[in-house]
PDB file of C-alpha atoms in Angstrom:
ATOM      1  CA  MET A 341    -227.986  -7.231  98.520  1.00 54.00           C
ATOM      2  CA  GLY A 342    -227.766  -5.663 102.003  1.00 71.00           C
ATOM      3  CA  VAL A 343    -228.479  -2.134 100.781  1.00 78.00           C
ATOM      4  CA  LEU A 344    -231.448  -3.224  98.664  1.00 71.00           C
ATOM      5  CA  TYR A 345    -232.870  -5.280 101.525  1.00 66.00           C
ATOM      6  CA  SER A 346    -232.568  -2.302 103.874  1.00 72.00           C
ATOM      7  CA  PHE A 347    -234.325  -0.120 101.285  1.00 68.00           C
ATOM      8  CA  GLU A 348    -237.150  -2.642 100.997  1.00 64.00           C
ATOM      9  CA  GLN A 349    -237.588  -2.813 104.783  1.00 63.00           C
ATOM     10  CA  ARG A 350    -237.778   0.978 105.116  1.00 62.00           C
ATOM     11  CA  LEU A 351    -240.249   1.230 102.248  1.00 59.00           C
ATOM     12  CA  GLU A 352    -242.553  -1.302 103.901  1.00 53.00           C
ATOM     13  CA  HIS A 353    -242.729   0.849 107.024  1.00 51.00           C
ATOM     14  CA  LEU A 354    -243.334   4.069 105.120  1.00 46.00           C
ATOM     15  CA  VAL A 355    -246.077   3.072 102.709  1.00 46.00           C
ATOM     16  CA  THR A 356    -249.632   1.901 103.187  1.00 42.00           C
ATOM     17  CA  GLY A 357    -251.328  -1.230 101.876  1.00 46.00           C
ATOM     18  CA  ALA A 358    -252.949   0.839  99.130  1.00 47.00           C
ATOM     19  CA  PHE A 359    -249.503   1.950  98.001  1.00 48.00           C
ATOM     20  CA  ALA A 360    -248.271  -1.638  97.798  1.00 47.00           C
ATOM     21  CA  ARG A 361    -251.371  -2.746  95.861  1.00 50.00           C
ATOM     22  CA  ALA A 362    -250.805   0.074  93.357  1.00 49.00           C
ATOM     23  CA  PHE A 363    -247.510  -1.531  92.340  1.00 50.00           C
ATOM     24  CA  ARG A 364    -248.713  -5.115  92.143  1.00 51.00           C
ATOM     25  CA  SER A 365    -248.981  -5.230  88.336  1.00 54.00           C
ATOM     26  CA  ALA A 366    -246.716  -2.287  87.503  1.00 78.00           C
ATOM     27  CA  VAL A 367    -243.143  -1.114  88.073  1.00 86.00           C
ATOM     28  CA  GLN A 368    -241.936  -2.182  91.516  1.00 85.00           C
ATOM     29  CA  PRO A 369    -239.839   0.207  93.659  1.00 86.00           C
ATOM     30  CA  MET A 370    -237.299  -2.577  94.177  1.00 88.00           C
ATOM     31  CA  GLU A 371    -236.831  -2.852  90.406  1.00 88.00           C
ATOM     32  CA  ILE A 372    -236.047   0.877  90.197  1.00 91.00           C
ATOM     33  CA  ALA A 373    -233.663   0.630  93.152  1.00 92.00           C
ATOM     34  CA  ALA A 374    -231.791  -2.286  91.587  1.00 91.00           C
ATOM     35  CA  ALA A 375    -231.564  -0.482  88.226  1.00 91.00           C
ATOM     36  CA  LEU A 376    -230.204   2.661  89.899  1.00 93.00           C
ATOM     37  CA  GLN A 377    -227.607   0.597  91.723  1.00 93.00           C
ATOM     38  CA  ARG A 378    -226.495  -1.058  88.462  1.00 92.00           C
ATOM     39  CA  GLU A 379    -226.388   2.329  86.738  1.00 92.00           C
ATOM     40  CA  VAL A 380    -224.035   3.647  89.421  1.00 93.00           C
ATOM     41  CA  ASP A 381    -221.826   0.544  89.215  1.00 93.00           C
ATOM     42  CA  ASN A 382    -221.629   0.744  85.412  1.00 91.00           C
ATOM     43  CA  GLY A 383    -220.809   4.462  85.487  1.00 89.00           C
ATOM     44  CA  ALA A 384    -218.029   4.281  88.085  1.00 90.00           C
ATOM     45  CA  GLN A 385    -214.716   5.791  87.000  1.00 84.00           C
ATOM     46  CA  ILE A 386    -211.394   5.499  88.827  1.00 82.00           C
ATOM     47  CA  LEU A 387    -210.581   8.638  90.795  1.00 74.00           C
ATOM     48  CA  SER A 388    -207.722   7.304  92.910  1.00 74.00           C
ATOM     49  CA  ARG A 389    -206.455   3.947  94.156  1.00 77.00           C
ATOM     50  CA  ASP A 390    -209.322   3.484  96.596  1.00 79.00           C
ATOM     51  CA  ARG A 391    -211.994   5.852  95.281  1.00 82.00           C
ATOM     52  CA  ARG A 392    -214.216   5.890  92.205  1.00 88.00           C
ATOM     53  CA  ILE A 393    -216.416   8.734  91.023  1.00 85.00           C
ATOM     54  CA  VAL A 394    -219.988   7.966  89.963  1.00 89.00           C
ATOM     55  CA  PRO A 395    -222.917   9.816  88.342  1.00 90.00           C
ATOM     56  CA  ASN A 396    -225.227  11.790  90.615  1.00 90.00           C
ATOM     57  CA  ASN A 397    -228.105  12.896  88.387  1.00 90.00           C
ATOM     58  CA  PHE A 398    -230.753  10.303  87.517  1.00 94.00           C
ATOM     59  CA  ILE A 399    -233.907  10.431  85.401  1.00 93.00           C
ATOM     60  CA  ILE A 400    -236.371   7.530  85.623  1.00 93.00           C
ATOM     61  CA  ASP A 401    -238.564   7.230  82.520  1.00 94.00           C
ATOM     62  CA  LEU A 402    -241.949   5.628  83.177  1.00 93.00           C
ATOM     63  CA  SER A 403    -245.032   4.678  81.188  1.00 93.00           C
ATOM     64  CA  PRO A 404    -248.068   6.959  81.653  1.00 93.00           C
ATOM     65  CA  SER A 405    -249.840   4.468  83.935  1.00 91.00           C
ATOM     66  CA  ASP A 406    -246.749   3.832  86.073  1.00 91.00           C
ATOM     67  CA  TYR A 407    -245.971   7.540  86.263  1.00 93.00           C
ATOM     68  CA  ASP A 408    -249.501   8.347  87.405  1.00 91.00           C
ATOM     69  CA  ARG A 409    -249.273   5.714  90.153  1.00 88.00           C
ATOM     70  CA  LEU A 410    -245.843   6.826  91.314  1.00 87.00           C
ATOM     71  CA  SER A 411    -246.399  10.578  91.191  1.00 84.00           C
ATOM     72  CA  THR A 412    -248.517  10.486  94.351  1.00 83.00           C
ATOM     73  CA  TYR A 413    -245.584   9.034  96.288  1.00 82.00           C
ATOM     74  CA  GLY A 414    -242.827  10.761  94.331  1.00 79.00           C
ATOM     75  CA  GLN A 415    -241.140  12.695  97.150  1.00 84.00           C
ATOM     76  CA  THR A 416    -241.148   9.781  99.597  1.00 87.00           C
ATOM     77  CA  LEU A 417    -239.875   7.352  96.991  1.00 89.00           C
ATOM     78  CA  SER A 418    -237.203   9.781  95.726  1.00 91.00           C
ATOM     79  CA  SER A 419    -235.890  10.315  99.277  1.00 91.00           C
ATOM     80  CA  GLU A 420    -235.696   6.587  99.922  1.00 91.00           C
ATOM     81  CA  LEU A 421    -233.984   5.908  96.593  1.00 93.00           C
ATOM     82  CA  ALA A 422    -231.438   8.666  97.291  1.00 93.00           C
ATOM     83  CA  SER A 423    -230.735   7.204 100.749  1.00 93.00           C
ATOM     84  CA  MET A 424    -230.249   3.789  99.175  1.00 94.00           C
ATOM     85  CA  LEU A 425    -227.766   5.219  96.665  1.00 95.00           C
ATOM     86  CA  HIS A 426    -225.779   6.944  99.426  1.00 95.00           C
ATOM     87  CA  GLU A 427    -225.578   3.692 101.385  1.00 94.00           C
ATOM     88  CA  HIS A 428    -224.446   1.794  98.304  1.00 94.00           C
ATOM     89  CA  ALA A 429    -221.821   4.455  97.526  1.00 93.00           C
ATOM     90  CA  GLN A 430    -220.437   4.294 101.050  1.00 92.00           C
ATOM     91  CA  GLU A 431    -220.278   0.510 100.894  1.00 92.00           C
ATOM     92  CA  GLN A 432    -218.420   0.559  97.533  1.00 92.00           C
ATOM     93  CA  HIS A 433    -216.202   3.587  98.300  1.00 91.00           C
ATOM     94  CA  TYR A 434    -217.832   5.648  95.561  1.00 92.00           C
ATOM     95  CA  VAL A 435    -217.766   9.449  95.401  1.00 89.00           C
ATOM     96  CA  PHE A 436    -220.705  11.205  93.769  1.00 88.00           C
ATOM     97  CA  ALA A 437    -219.883  13.903  91.216  1.00 82.00           C
ATOM     98  CA  GLY A 438    -222.271  16.268  93.021  1.00 81.00           C
ATOM     99  CA  PRO A 439    -225.506  16.271  95.035  1.00 84.00           C
ATOM    100  CA  VAL A 440    -227.719  13.276  94.205  1.00 90.00           C
ATOM    101  CA  GLN A 441    -230.807  14.273  92.200  1.00 89.00           C
ATOM    102  CA  LEU A 442    -233.619  12.002  91.028  1.00 93.00           C
ATOM    103  CA  SER A 443    -236.602  12.855  88.858  1.00 91.00           C
ATOM    104  CA  PHE A 444    -239.383  10.920  87.157  1.00 93.00           C
ATOM    105  CA  GLN A 445    -240.456  11.494  83.563  1.00 93.00           C
ATOM    106  CA  ARG A 446    -243.668  10.415  81.834  1.00 94.00           C
ATOM    107  CA  LEU A 447    -243.084   8.861  78.377  1.00 94.00           C
ATOM    108  CA  THR A 448    -245.846   7.618  76.094  1.00 93.00           C
ATOM    109  CA  ASP A 449    -243.539   5.216  74.213  1.00 92.00           C
ATOM    110  CA  LEU A 450    -243.189   2.960  77.276  1.00 90.00           C
ATOM    111  CA  SER A 451    -245.774   0.297  78.129  1.00 89.00           C
ATOM    112  CA  THR A 452    -246.933  -0.455  81.660  1.00 88.00           C
ATOM    113  CA  GLY A 453    -244.238  -2.215  83.651  1.00 87.00           C
ATOM    114  CA  ARG A 454    -241.337  -0.957  81.509  1.00 88.00           C
ATOM    115  CA  PHE A 455    -238.988   1.816  82.566  1.00 91.00           C
ATOM    116  CA  ARG A 456    -235.599   3.365  81.794  1.00 92.00           C
ATOM    117  CA  VAL A 457    -232.952   4.883  84.045  1.00 93.00           C
ATOM    118  CA  ARG A 458    -230.640   7.540  82.629  1.00 92.00           C
ATOM    119  CA  SER A 459    -227.718   9.045  84.494  1.00 90.00           C
ATOM    120  CA  ALA A 460    -225.139  11.795  84.233  1.00 86.00           C
ATOM    121  CA  ALA A 461    -222.341  13.242  86.328  1.00 82.00           C
ATOM    122  CA  MET A 462    -223.391  16.818  87.007  1.00 83.00           C
ATOM    123  CA  ALA A 463    -221.381  18.780  89.563  1.00 83.00           C
ATOM    124  CA  GLN A 464    -222.774  21.785  91.362  1.00 83.00           C
ATOM    125  CA  VAL A 465    -221.356  25.014  89.895  1.00 87.00           C
ATOM    126  CA  THR A 466    -221.088  28.152  92.056  1.00 85.00           C
ATOM    127  CA  PRO A 467    -219.799  31.464  90.648  1.00 83.00           C
ATOM    128  CA  SER A 468    -217.759  33.567  93.059  1.00 76.00           C
ATOM    129  CA  PRO A 469    -219.189  36.953  94.101  1.00 68.00           C
ATOM    130  CA  ARG A 470    -216.806  38.496  91.558  1.00 63.00           C
ATOM    131  CA  GLN A 471    -218.573  36.727  88.681  1.00 59.00           C
ATOM    132  CA  GLU A 472    -221.612  38.725  87.598  1.00 55.00           C
ATOM    133  CA  ARG A 473    -224.297  36.508  86.061  1.00 52.00           C
ATOM    134  CA  SER A 474    -227.178  38.923  85.601  1.00 48.00           C
ATOM    135  CA  ASP A 475    -229.079  39.006  82.311  1.00 51.00           C
ATOM    136  CA  ASN A 476    -227.526  42.411  81.689  1.00 53.00           C
ATOM    137  CA  ALA A 477    -224.012  41.034  82.157  1.00 51.00           C
ATOM    138  CA  ILE A 478    -224.685  38.103  79.822  1.00 51.00           C
ATOM    139  CA  SER A 479    -226.105  40.383  77.130  1.00 55.00           C
ATOM    140  CA  ARG A 480    -222.891  42.438  77.101  1.00 65.00           C
ATOM    141  CA  VAL A 481    -220.497  39.580  76.270  1.00 72.00           C
ATOM    142  CA  SER A 482    -220.048  37.262  73.313  1.00 83.00           C
ATOM    143  CA  VAL A 483    -218.059  34.466  75.004  1.00 90.00           C
ATOM    144  CA  PHE A 484    -219.502  31.984  77.513  1.00 90.00           C
ATOM    145  CA  LEU A 485    -218.672  28.780  79.307  1.00 94.00           C
ATOM    146  CA  GLU A 486    -221.636  26.402  79.258  1.00 92.00           C
ATOM    147  CA  ILE A 487    -221.823  23.915  82.136  1.00 89.00           C
ATOM    148  CA  GLY A 488    -224.891  21.779  82.652  1.00 81.00           C
ATOM    149  CA  GLY A 489    -226.947  23.991  80.356  1.00 79.00           C
ATOM    150  CA  THR A 490    -226.117  27.195  82.276  1.00 86.00           C
ATOM    151  CA  GLN A 491    -224.090  29.994  80.688  1.00 88.00           C
ATOM    152  CA  HIS A 492    -221.287  31.704  82.561  1.00 90.00           C
ATOM    153  CA  PRO A 493    -219.894  34.864  80.908  1.00 90.00           C
ATOM    154  CA  LEU A 494    -216.202  34.857  80.053  1.00 89.00           C
ATOM    155  CA  ILE A 495    -214.830  38.379  80.404  1.00 88.00           C
ATOM    156  CA  PRO A 496    -211.191  39.450  79.795  1.00 88.00           C
ATOM    157  CA  PRO A 497    -208.698  38.618  81.170  1.00 91.00           C
ATOM    158  CA  GLY A 498    -210.526  35.357  81.971  1.00 92.00           C
ATOM    159  CA  ILE A 499    -211.499  33.128  84.895  1.00 95.00           C
ATOM    160  CA  VAL A 500    -210.038  30.256  86.918  1.00 96.00           C
ATOM    161  CA  VAL A 501    -212.226  27.162  87.281  1.00 96.00           C
ATOM    162  CA  GLY A 502    -211.682  24.723  90.123  1.00 95.00           C
ATOM    163  CA  ARG A 503    -212.988  23.090  93.276  1.00 93.00           C
ATOM    164  CA  GLY A 504    -211.431  25.506  95.770  1.00 93.00           C
ATOM    165  CA  SER A 505    -212.931  28.631  97.292  1.00 91.00           C
ATOM    166  CA  THR A 506    -210.429  30.881  95.487  1.00 93.00           C
ATOM    167  CA  ALA A 507    -211.622  29.793  92.019  1.00 94.00           C
ATOM    168  CA  ASP A 508    -213.753  32.268  90.063  1.00 93.00           C
ATOM    169  CA  LEU A 509    -216.076  29.407  89.100  1.00 94.00           C
ATOM    170  CA  ARG A 510    -216.289  26.713  91.772  1.00 93.00           C
ATOM    171  CA  ILE A 511    -217.231  23.184  90.673  1.00 92.00           C
ATOM    172  CA  ASP A 512    -218.123  20.651  93.353  1.00 88.00           C
ATOM    173  CA  ASP A 513    -216.531  17.739  91.507  1.00 86.00           C
ATOM    174  CA  ALA A 514    -214.193  15.373  93.369  1.00 83.00           C
ATOM    175  CA  GLY A 515    -212.121  14.932  90.197  1.00 86.00           C
ATOM    176  CA  VAL A 516    -211.432  18.675  89.864  1.00 92.00           C
ATOM    177  CA  SER A 517    -208.426  20.315  91.530  1.00 95.00           C
ATOM    178  CA  ARG A 518    -208.775  23.420  93.712  1.00 95.00           C
ATOM    179  CA  ARG A 519    -207.443  25.607  90.877  1.00 97.00           C
ATOM    180  CA  HIS A 520    -207.754  23.372  87.855  1.00 98.00           C
ATOM    181  CA  VAL A 521    -207.861  25.362  84.611  1.00 97.00           C
ATOM    182  CA  ASP A 522    -207.529  29.000  83.589  1.00 97.00           C
ATOM    183  CA  PHE A 523    -209.678  30.217  80.700  1.00 97.00           C
ATOM    184  CA  ARG A 524    -207.835  33.230  79.290  1.00 95.00           C
ATOM    185  CA  VAL A 525    -209.764  35.473  76.920  1.00 92.00           C
ATOM    186  CA  GLN A 526    -208.774  38.462  74.822  1.00 88.00           C
ATOM    187  CA  THR A 527    -211.255  40.459  72.768  1.00 81.00           C
ATOM    188  CA  ASN A 528    -210.071  40.850  69.187  1.00 73.00           C
ATOM    189  CA  PRO A 529    -209.913  44.423  67.834  1.00 69.00           C
ATOM    190  CA  PRO A 530    -212.622  45.675  65.430  1.00 66.00           C
ATOM    191  CA  GLY A 531    -210.060  45.755  62.597  1.00 61.00           C
ATOM    192  CA  ALA A 532    -209.444  42.014  62.688  1.00 58.00           C
ATOM    193  CA  PRO A 533    -209.527  40.172  59.339  1.00 60.00           C
ATOM    194  CA  PRO A 534    -212.987  39.275  57.964  1.00 56.00           C
ATOM    195  CA  GLY A 535    -214.267  35.994  59.321  1.00 57.00           C
ATOM    196  CA  SER A 536    -212.262  36.285  62.542  1.00 63.00           C
ATOM    197  CA  SER A 537    -213.730  35.301  65.890  1.00 70.00           C
ATOM    198  CA  PRO A 538    -214.651  38.234  68.156  1.00 76.00           C
ATOM    199  CA  ALA A 539    -212.364  36.795  70.860  1.00 83.00           C
ATOM    200  CA  THR A 540    -209.351  34.537  71.401  1.00 91.00           C
ATOM    201  CA  VAL A 541    -209.683  31.983  74.195  1.00 94.00           C
ATOM    202  CA  ILE A 542    -206.957  29.728  75.591  1.00 96.00           C
ATOM    203  CA  ALA A 543    -207.385  27.005  78.223  1.00 97.00           C
ATOM    204  CA  VAL A 544    -204.351  26.551  80.496  1.00 97.00           C
ATOM    205  CA  ASP A 545    -204.086  23.613  82.909  1.00 97.00           C
ATOM    206  CA  LEU A 546    -202.833  24.865  86.291  1.00 97.00           C
ATOM    207  CA  GLY A 547    -200.979  21.715  87.298  1.00 96.00           C
ATOM    208  CA  SER A 548    -204.153  19.777  88.099  1.00 95.00           C
ATOM    209  CA  THR A 549    -204.027  16.266  89.525  1.00 93.00           C
ATOM    210  CA  ASN A 550    -206.255  14.608  86.922  1.00 92.00           C
ATOM    211  CA  GLY A 551    -205.436  16.787  83.920  1.00 95.00           C
ATOM    212  CA  THR A 552    -207.480  18.703  81.340  1.00 97.00           C
ATOM    213  CA  THR A 553    -208.704  17.466  77.978  1.00 96.00           C
ATOM    214  CA  VAL A 554    -209.838  19.553  75.023  1.00 97.00           C
ATOM    215  CA  ASP A 555    -211.986  17.734  72.468  1.00 95.00           C
ATOM    216  CA  GLY A 556    -210.756  14.403  73.865  1.00 93.00           C
ATOM    217  CA  ARG A 557    -207.030  15.270  73.855  1.00 96.00           C
ATOM    218  CA  ARG A 558    -205.090  15.857  77.066  1.00 96.00           C
ATOM    219  CA  VAL A 559    -203.380  19.249  76.984  1.00 96.00           C
ATOM    220  CA  GLN A 560    -201.341  21.673  79.082  1.00 97.00           C
ATOM    221  CA  HIS A 561    -202.719  24.597  77.091  1.00 95.00           C
ATOM    222  CA  ALA A 562    -204.835  24.859  73.970  1.00 96.00           C
ATOM    223  CA  ALA A 563    -206.555  27.490  71.838  1.00 95.00           C
ATOM    224  CA  LEU A 564    -210.332  27.046  71.859  1.00 95.00           C
ATOM    225  CA  THR A 565    -212.969  27.695  69.223  1.00 93.00           C
ATOM    226  CA  ASP A 566    -216.753  27.853  69.349  1.00 92.00           C
ATOM    227  CA  GLY A 567    -218.027  24.456  70.502  1.00 93.00           C
ATOM    228  CA  SER A 568    -214.723  23.256  71.997  1.00 95.00           C
ATOM    229  CA  VAL A 569    -215.348  20.755  74.805  1.00 96.00           C
ATOM    230  CA  VAL A 570    -213.122  20.994  77.870  1.00 97.00           C
ATOM    231  CA  GLN A 571    -213.325  18.058  80.289  1.00 95.00           C
ATOM    232  CA  ILE A 572    -212.109  18.383  83.886  1.00 94.00           C
ATOM    233  CA  GLY A 573    -212.933  15.554  86.278  1.00 88.00           C
ATOM    234  CA  SER A 574    -216.463  14.472  85.371  1.00 84.00           C
ATOM    235  CA  THR A 575    -217.467  17.978  84.319  1.00 90.00           C
ATOM    236  CA  ARG A 576    -217.978  18.892  80.683  1.00 91.00           C
ATOM    237  CA  ILE A 577    -217.459  22.559  79.778  1.00 95.00           C
ATOM    238  CA  VAL A 578    -218.413  23.869  76.338  1.00 95.00           C
ATOM    239  CA  LEU A 579    -217.098  27.166  74.953  1.00 95.00           C
ATOM    240  CA  ARG A 580    -219.731  29.276  73.201  1.00 92.00           C
ATOM    241  CA  ILE A 581    -218.890  32.307  71.057  1.00 89.00           C
ATOM    242  CA  THR A 582    -221.809  34.317  69.701  1.00 83.00           C
ATOM    243  CA  GLY A 583    -221.810  36.723  66.773  1.00 65.00           C
ATOM    244  CA  LEU A 584    -219.604  34.591  64.548  1.00 58.00           C
ATOM    245  CA  PRO A 585    -219.739  35.658  60.870  1.00 54.00           C
ATOM    246  CA  ALA A 586    -221.370  33.448  58.262  1.00 50.00           C
ATOM    247  CA  ALA A 587    -219.190  31.634  55.758  1.00 48.00           C
ATOM    248  CA  PRO A 588    -218.092  33.963  52.900  1.00 50.00           C
ATOM    249  CA  SER A 589    -220.220  33.547  49.773  1.00 45.00           C
ATOM    250  CA  ASN A 590    -217.157  33.024  47.555  1.00 49.00           C
ATOM    251  CA  GLN A 591    -216.022  30.002  49.573  1.00 50.00           C
ATOM    252  CA  PRO A 592    -217.374  26.489  48.951  1.00 51.00           C
ATOM    253  CA  TYR A 593    -219.562  25.372  51.834  1.00 47.00           C
ATOM    254  CA  ASP A 594    -221.084  21.915  51.926  1.00 52.00           C
ATOM    255  CA  GLY A 595    -223.032  22.161  55.190  1.00 51.00           C
ATOM    256  CA  PRO A 596    -226.340  23.897  55.939  1.00 52.00           C
ATOM    257  CA  ALA A 597    -226.319  27.680  56.019  1.00 53.00           C
ATOM    258  CA  PRO A 598    -226.186  29.140  59.552  1.00 50.00           C
ATOM    259  CA  PRO A 599    -229.338  30.960  60.735  1.00 51.00           C
ATOM    260  CA  SER A 600    -229.503  34.730  60.540  1.00 53.00           C
ATOM    261  CA  GLY A 601    -229.094  35.077  64.298  1.00 49.00           C
ATOM    262  CA  GLY A 602    -225.846  33.106  64.368  1.00 47.00           C
ATOM    263  CA  TYR A 603    -225.151  29.519  65.203  1.00 42.00           C
ATOM    264  CA  PRO A 604    -227.657  28.031  67.647  1.00 43.00           C
ATOM    265  CA  GLU A 605    -226.584  26.810  71.037  1.00 42.00           C
ATOM    266  CA  THR A 606    -226.894  23.085  71.586  1.00 38.00           C
ATOM    267  CA  TYR A 607    -226.827  21.194  74.867  1.00 33.00           C
ATOM    268  CA  GLN A 608    -226.899  17.505  75.614  1.00 36.00           C
ATOM    269  CA  PRO A 609    -227.467  17.263  79.384  1.00 38.00           C
ATOM    270  CA  TYR A 610    -226.717  13.569  79.601  1.00 39.00           C
ATOM    271  CA  SER A 611    -223.350  13.349  77.868  1.00 34.00           C
ATOM    272  CA  SER A 612    -220.975  13.942  80.777  1.00 34.00           C
ATOM    273  CA  ARG A 613    -219.366  10.523  80.517  1.00 35.00           C
ATOM    274  CA  THR A 614    -220.116   9.527  76.925  1.00 33.00           C
ATOM    275  CA  GLN A 615    -221.531  11.070  73.798  1.00 34.00           C
ATOM    276  CA  ALA A 616    -224.772   9.084  74.236  1.00 38.00           C
ATOM    277  CA  PRO A 617    -226.910   9.103  77.374  1.00 45.00           C
ATOM    278  CA  SER A 618    -226.194   6.322  79.794  1.00 57.00           C
ATOM    279  CA  HIS A 619    -229.310   4.384  80.642  1.00 62.00           C
ATOM    280  CA  HIS A 620    -230.640   1.129  81.954  1.00 65.00           C
ATOM    281  CA  GLU A 621    -233.934  -0.271  80.751  1.00 70.00           C
ATOM    282  CA  GLY A 622    -236.120  -2.394  82.955  1.00 69.00           C
ATOM    283  CA  ARG A 623    -238.313  -5.283  81.823  1.00 65.00           C
TER     284      ARG A 623
END
């Protein structure tokens, strides 16, 4: 309770009496702080014998009336909540997956006094100067790595992803090795059989400490297809291949027909740890 008490003391010095009165019959800052702390504790994953990695991206869903009250003090409250989380992490020997980010969202399905906290582990991703990410570069390729909703072009012969400065795509994730995984790509020739993918992609683990999984299975190397999910540390990487041909008309196909522009891209920003968003609901 030491961290929460410290947070409460700081908040009392920062806010005015009008601010305190605004919360009297609505969501209390201490309730949000306690829910964030529980969300971090519930999301902790073992990184090493004395360290655990925890989510770093938090969304706080509020009712319209609570959101309107809080929005005036949003920056001050967010800073204090982030400081509280850092203190709690230090006390519990937690390591955040990336920079701590908090945001508030207004939801009409919540009544006054009720709120939800959702979290995800989202590491900061930094392409090296060698990795061109302009719109022109993206338009020229058909293979991408999707991390946190951002596309990174995958150009032959491929790229190395890791935490170190020598990686082509640097991920600030404590569970990722300096040179963790190599995504090797080869463009298939125009004369490839009908229905073939425009490229062949293979993920190769580079002797990482915590390993690499592809679609939930730990691998040393694996061939990837459109939609394959590669997990390294707390970071979820999805392979996207555009321009895939539609299913041949003479083959039975039970699912919905793909759209004329190819298969759509899908992204679930809060599925780093599980398939469903992690959240805590208050009151």
